[in-house]
One Martini backbone bead per residue (centre of mass of N, CA, C, O) as a GRO file, in nm:
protein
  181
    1UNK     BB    1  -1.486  -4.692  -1.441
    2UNK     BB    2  -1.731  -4.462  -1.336
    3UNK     BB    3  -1.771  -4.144  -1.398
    4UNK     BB    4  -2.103  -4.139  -1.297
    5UNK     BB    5  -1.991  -4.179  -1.011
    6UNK     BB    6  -2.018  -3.996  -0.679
    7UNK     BB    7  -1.726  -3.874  -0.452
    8UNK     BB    8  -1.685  -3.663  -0.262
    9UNK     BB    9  -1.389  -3.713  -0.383
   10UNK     BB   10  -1.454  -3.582  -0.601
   11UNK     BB   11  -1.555  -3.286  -0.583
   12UNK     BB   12  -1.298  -3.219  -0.402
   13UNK     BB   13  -1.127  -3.226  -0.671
   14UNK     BB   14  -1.316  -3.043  -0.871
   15UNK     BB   15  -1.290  -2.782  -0.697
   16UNK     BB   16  -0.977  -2.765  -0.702
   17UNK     BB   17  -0.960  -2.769  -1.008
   18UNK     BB   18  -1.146  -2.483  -1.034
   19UNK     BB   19  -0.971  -2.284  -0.852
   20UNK     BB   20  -0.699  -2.333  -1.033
   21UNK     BB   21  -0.834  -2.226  -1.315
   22UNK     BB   22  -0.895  -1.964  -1.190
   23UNK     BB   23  -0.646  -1.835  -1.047
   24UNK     BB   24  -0.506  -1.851  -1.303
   25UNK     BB   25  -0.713  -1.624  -1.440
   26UNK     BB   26  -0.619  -1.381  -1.241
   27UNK     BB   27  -0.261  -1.397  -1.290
   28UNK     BB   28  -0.321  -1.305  -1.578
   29UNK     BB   29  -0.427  -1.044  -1.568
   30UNK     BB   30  -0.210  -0.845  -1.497
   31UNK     BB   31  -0.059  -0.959  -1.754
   32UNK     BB   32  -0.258  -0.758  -1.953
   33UNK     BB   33  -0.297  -0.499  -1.829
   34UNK     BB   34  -0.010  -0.415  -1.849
   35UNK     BB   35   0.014  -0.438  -2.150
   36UNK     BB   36  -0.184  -0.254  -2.205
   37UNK     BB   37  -0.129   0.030  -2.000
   38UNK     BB   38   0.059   0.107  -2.303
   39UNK     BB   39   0.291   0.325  -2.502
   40UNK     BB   40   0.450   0.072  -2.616
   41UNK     BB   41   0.619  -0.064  -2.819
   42UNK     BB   42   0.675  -0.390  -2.895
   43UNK     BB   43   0.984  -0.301  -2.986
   44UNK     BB   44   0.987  -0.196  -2.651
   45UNK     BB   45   1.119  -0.114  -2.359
   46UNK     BB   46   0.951  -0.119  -2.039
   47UNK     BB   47   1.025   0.127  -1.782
   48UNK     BB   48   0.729   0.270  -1.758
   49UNK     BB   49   0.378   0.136  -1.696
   50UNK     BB   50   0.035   0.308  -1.648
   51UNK     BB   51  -0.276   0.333  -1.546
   52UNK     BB   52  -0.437   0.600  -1.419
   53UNK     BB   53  -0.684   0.755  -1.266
   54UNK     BB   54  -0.773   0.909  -1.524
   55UNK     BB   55  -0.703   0.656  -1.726
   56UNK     BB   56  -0.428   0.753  -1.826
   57UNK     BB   57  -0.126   0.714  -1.984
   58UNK     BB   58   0.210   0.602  -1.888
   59UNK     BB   59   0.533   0.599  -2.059
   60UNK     BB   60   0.846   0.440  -2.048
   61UNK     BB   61   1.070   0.382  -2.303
   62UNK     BB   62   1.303   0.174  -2.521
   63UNK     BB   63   1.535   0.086  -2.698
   64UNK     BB   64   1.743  -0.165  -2.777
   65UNK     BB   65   1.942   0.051  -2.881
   66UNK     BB   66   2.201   0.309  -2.852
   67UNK     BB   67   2.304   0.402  -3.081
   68UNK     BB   68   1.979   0.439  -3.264
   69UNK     BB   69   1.826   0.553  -3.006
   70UNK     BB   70   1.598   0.574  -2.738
   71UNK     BB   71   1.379   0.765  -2.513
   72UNK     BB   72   1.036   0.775  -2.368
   73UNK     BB   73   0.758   0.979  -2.309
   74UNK     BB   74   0.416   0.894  -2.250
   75UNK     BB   75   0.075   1.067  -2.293
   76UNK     BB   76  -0.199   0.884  -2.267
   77UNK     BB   77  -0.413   0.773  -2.515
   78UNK     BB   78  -0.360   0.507  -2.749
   79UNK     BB   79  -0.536   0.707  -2.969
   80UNK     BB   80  -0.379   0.956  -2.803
   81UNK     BB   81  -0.119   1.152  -2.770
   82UNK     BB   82  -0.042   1.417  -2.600
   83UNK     BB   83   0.292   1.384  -2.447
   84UNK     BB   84   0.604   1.391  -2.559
   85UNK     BB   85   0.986   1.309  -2.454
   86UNK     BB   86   1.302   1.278  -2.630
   87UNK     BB   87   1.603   1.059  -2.605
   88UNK     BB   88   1.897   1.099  -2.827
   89UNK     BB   89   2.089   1.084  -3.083
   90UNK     BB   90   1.969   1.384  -3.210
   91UNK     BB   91   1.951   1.458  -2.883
   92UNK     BB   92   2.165   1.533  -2.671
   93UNK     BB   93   2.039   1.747  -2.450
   94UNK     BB   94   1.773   1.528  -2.415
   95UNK     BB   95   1.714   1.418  -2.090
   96UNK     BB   96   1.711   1.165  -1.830
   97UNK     BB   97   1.655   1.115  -1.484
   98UNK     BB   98   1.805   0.978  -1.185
   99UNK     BB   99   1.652   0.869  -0.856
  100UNK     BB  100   1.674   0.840  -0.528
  101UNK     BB  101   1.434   0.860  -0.280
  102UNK     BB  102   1.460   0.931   0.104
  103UNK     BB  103   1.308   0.811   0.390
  104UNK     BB  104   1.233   0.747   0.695
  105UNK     BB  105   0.980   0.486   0.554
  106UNK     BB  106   1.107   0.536   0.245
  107UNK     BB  107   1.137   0.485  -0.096
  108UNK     BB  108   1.231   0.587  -0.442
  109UNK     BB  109   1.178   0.589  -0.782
  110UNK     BB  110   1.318   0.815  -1.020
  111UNK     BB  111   1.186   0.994  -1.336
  112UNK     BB  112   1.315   1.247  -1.530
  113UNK     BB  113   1.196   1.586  -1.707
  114UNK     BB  114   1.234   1.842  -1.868
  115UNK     BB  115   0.963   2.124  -2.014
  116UNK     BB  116   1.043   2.388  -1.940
  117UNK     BB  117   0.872   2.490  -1.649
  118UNK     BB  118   0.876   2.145  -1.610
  119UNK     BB  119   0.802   1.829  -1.434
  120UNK     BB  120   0.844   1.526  -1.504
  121UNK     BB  121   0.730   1.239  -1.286
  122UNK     BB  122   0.818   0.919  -1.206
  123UNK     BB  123   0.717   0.635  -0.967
  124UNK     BB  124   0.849   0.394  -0.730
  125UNK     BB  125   0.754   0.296  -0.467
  126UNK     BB  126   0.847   0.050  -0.150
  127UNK     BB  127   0.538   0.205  -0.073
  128UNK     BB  128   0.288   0.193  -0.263
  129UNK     BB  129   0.225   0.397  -0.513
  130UNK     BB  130   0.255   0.485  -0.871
  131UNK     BB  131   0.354   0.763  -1.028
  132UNK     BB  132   0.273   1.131  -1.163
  133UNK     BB  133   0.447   1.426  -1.127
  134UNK     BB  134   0.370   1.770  -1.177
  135UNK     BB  135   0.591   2.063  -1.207
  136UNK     BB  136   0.555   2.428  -1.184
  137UNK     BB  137   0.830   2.582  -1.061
  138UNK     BB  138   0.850   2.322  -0.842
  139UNK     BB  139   0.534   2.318  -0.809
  140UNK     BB  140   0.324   2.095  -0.759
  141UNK     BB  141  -0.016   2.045  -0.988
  142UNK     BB  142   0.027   1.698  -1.008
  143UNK     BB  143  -0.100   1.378  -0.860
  144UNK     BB  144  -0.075   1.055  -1.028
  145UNK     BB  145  -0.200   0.749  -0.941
  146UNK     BB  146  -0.187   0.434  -1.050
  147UNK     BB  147  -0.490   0.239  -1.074
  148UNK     BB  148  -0.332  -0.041  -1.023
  149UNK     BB  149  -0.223  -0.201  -0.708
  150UNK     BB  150   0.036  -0.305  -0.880
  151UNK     BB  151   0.106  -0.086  -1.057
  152UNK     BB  152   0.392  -0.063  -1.219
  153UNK     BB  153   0.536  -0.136  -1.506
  154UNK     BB  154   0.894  -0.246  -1.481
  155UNK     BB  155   1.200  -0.261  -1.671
  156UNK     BB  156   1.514  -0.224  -1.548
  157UNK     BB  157   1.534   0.080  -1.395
  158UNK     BB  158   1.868   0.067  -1.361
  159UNK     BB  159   1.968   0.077  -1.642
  160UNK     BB  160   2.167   0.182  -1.832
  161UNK     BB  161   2.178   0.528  -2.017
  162UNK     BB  162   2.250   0.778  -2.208
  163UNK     BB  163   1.963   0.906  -2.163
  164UNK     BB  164   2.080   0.924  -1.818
  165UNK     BB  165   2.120   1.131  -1.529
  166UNK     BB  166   2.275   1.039  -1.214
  167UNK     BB  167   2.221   1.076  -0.912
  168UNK     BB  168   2.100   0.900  -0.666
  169UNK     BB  169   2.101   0.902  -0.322
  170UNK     BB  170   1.846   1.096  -0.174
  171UNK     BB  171   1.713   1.370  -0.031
  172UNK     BB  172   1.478   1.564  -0.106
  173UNK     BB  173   1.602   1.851  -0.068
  174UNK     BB  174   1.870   1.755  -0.278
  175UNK     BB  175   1.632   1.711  -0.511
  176UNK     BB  176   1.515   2.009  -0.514
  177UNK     BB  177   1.761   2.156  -0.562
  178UNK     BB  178   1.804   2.032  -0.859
  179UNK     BB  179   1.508   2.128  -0.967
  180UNK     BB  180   1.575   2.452  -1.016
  181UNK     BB  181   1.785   2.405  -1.274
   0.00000   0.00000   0.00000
């Protein structure tokens, strides 16, 4: 057979393939810009992680193992953390939270901690982008969606955990009221 002579079903062939080793190589960049939009270490499970819309990225991370382990909140840039959360086997009284919230015609996964005055929540709604927002005494003062429209990576986001107190399923209303508290 001679392989330089050309024949239509040959084109077609070679297009074929070359369309399927493109779409290959699209496949693959969002689970490489995923690995890159984190701030959590290789050896910790990513619980969830996007870069927002500033660029900034925000993380929350967990160790392996609950014994001597770890659940961390990250937020800015590779380069440096700017505001980081953390609840371990050495601070017991600092937890993060999760709960359902329902809506009309949507619902999210909420994952939440209070600093100070401040609560910050991670979200990954079931239509809709993910992503952060920031309330102070309550009311929302900061609220940014994840950058890439695959959203945010969630890893086992249902997971128990000792340091996350669940809230379960509820109207926003009723979690509105326990972030009073």
């Amino acid at each position: 057979m001679n392989l330089l002579v050309r024949h239509p079903s040959d084109e077609f062939f070679v297009r074929a393939i070359a369309i399927k080793i493109l779409l290959g190589f699209f496949s693959i960049a969002p689970l490489t810009q995923a690995a890159e939009s984190t701030l959590c270490a290789s050896d910790e499970n990513i619980i969830f992680s996007c870069e927002l819309k500033n660029k900034k990225i925000v993380s929350v991370c967990s160790s392996n193992s609950h014994k001597q382990g770890h659940m961390d909140y990250r937020f800015g840039k590779k380069s440096k953390v700017e505001l980081s959360y953390s609840a371990n086997t050495q601070l017991p009284t600092q937890k993060f939270h999760r709960g359902e919230i329902v809506y009309a015609n949507n619902s999210e996964d909420v994952l939440w901690f209070k600093k100070g005055h401040y609560r910050y929540t991670v979200y990954s709604p079931t239509r809709g982008a993910p992503g952060l927002s920031v309330a102070l005494n309550g009311d929302v003062i900061t609220r940014l969606e994840c950058n890439n429209s695959g959203g945010g990576t969630t890893d086992s986001p249902k997971t128990s955990s000792p340091f996350i107190v669940e809230h379960g399923t509820a109207d926003l209303m009723t979690f509105e009221e326990s972030w009073k508290d």
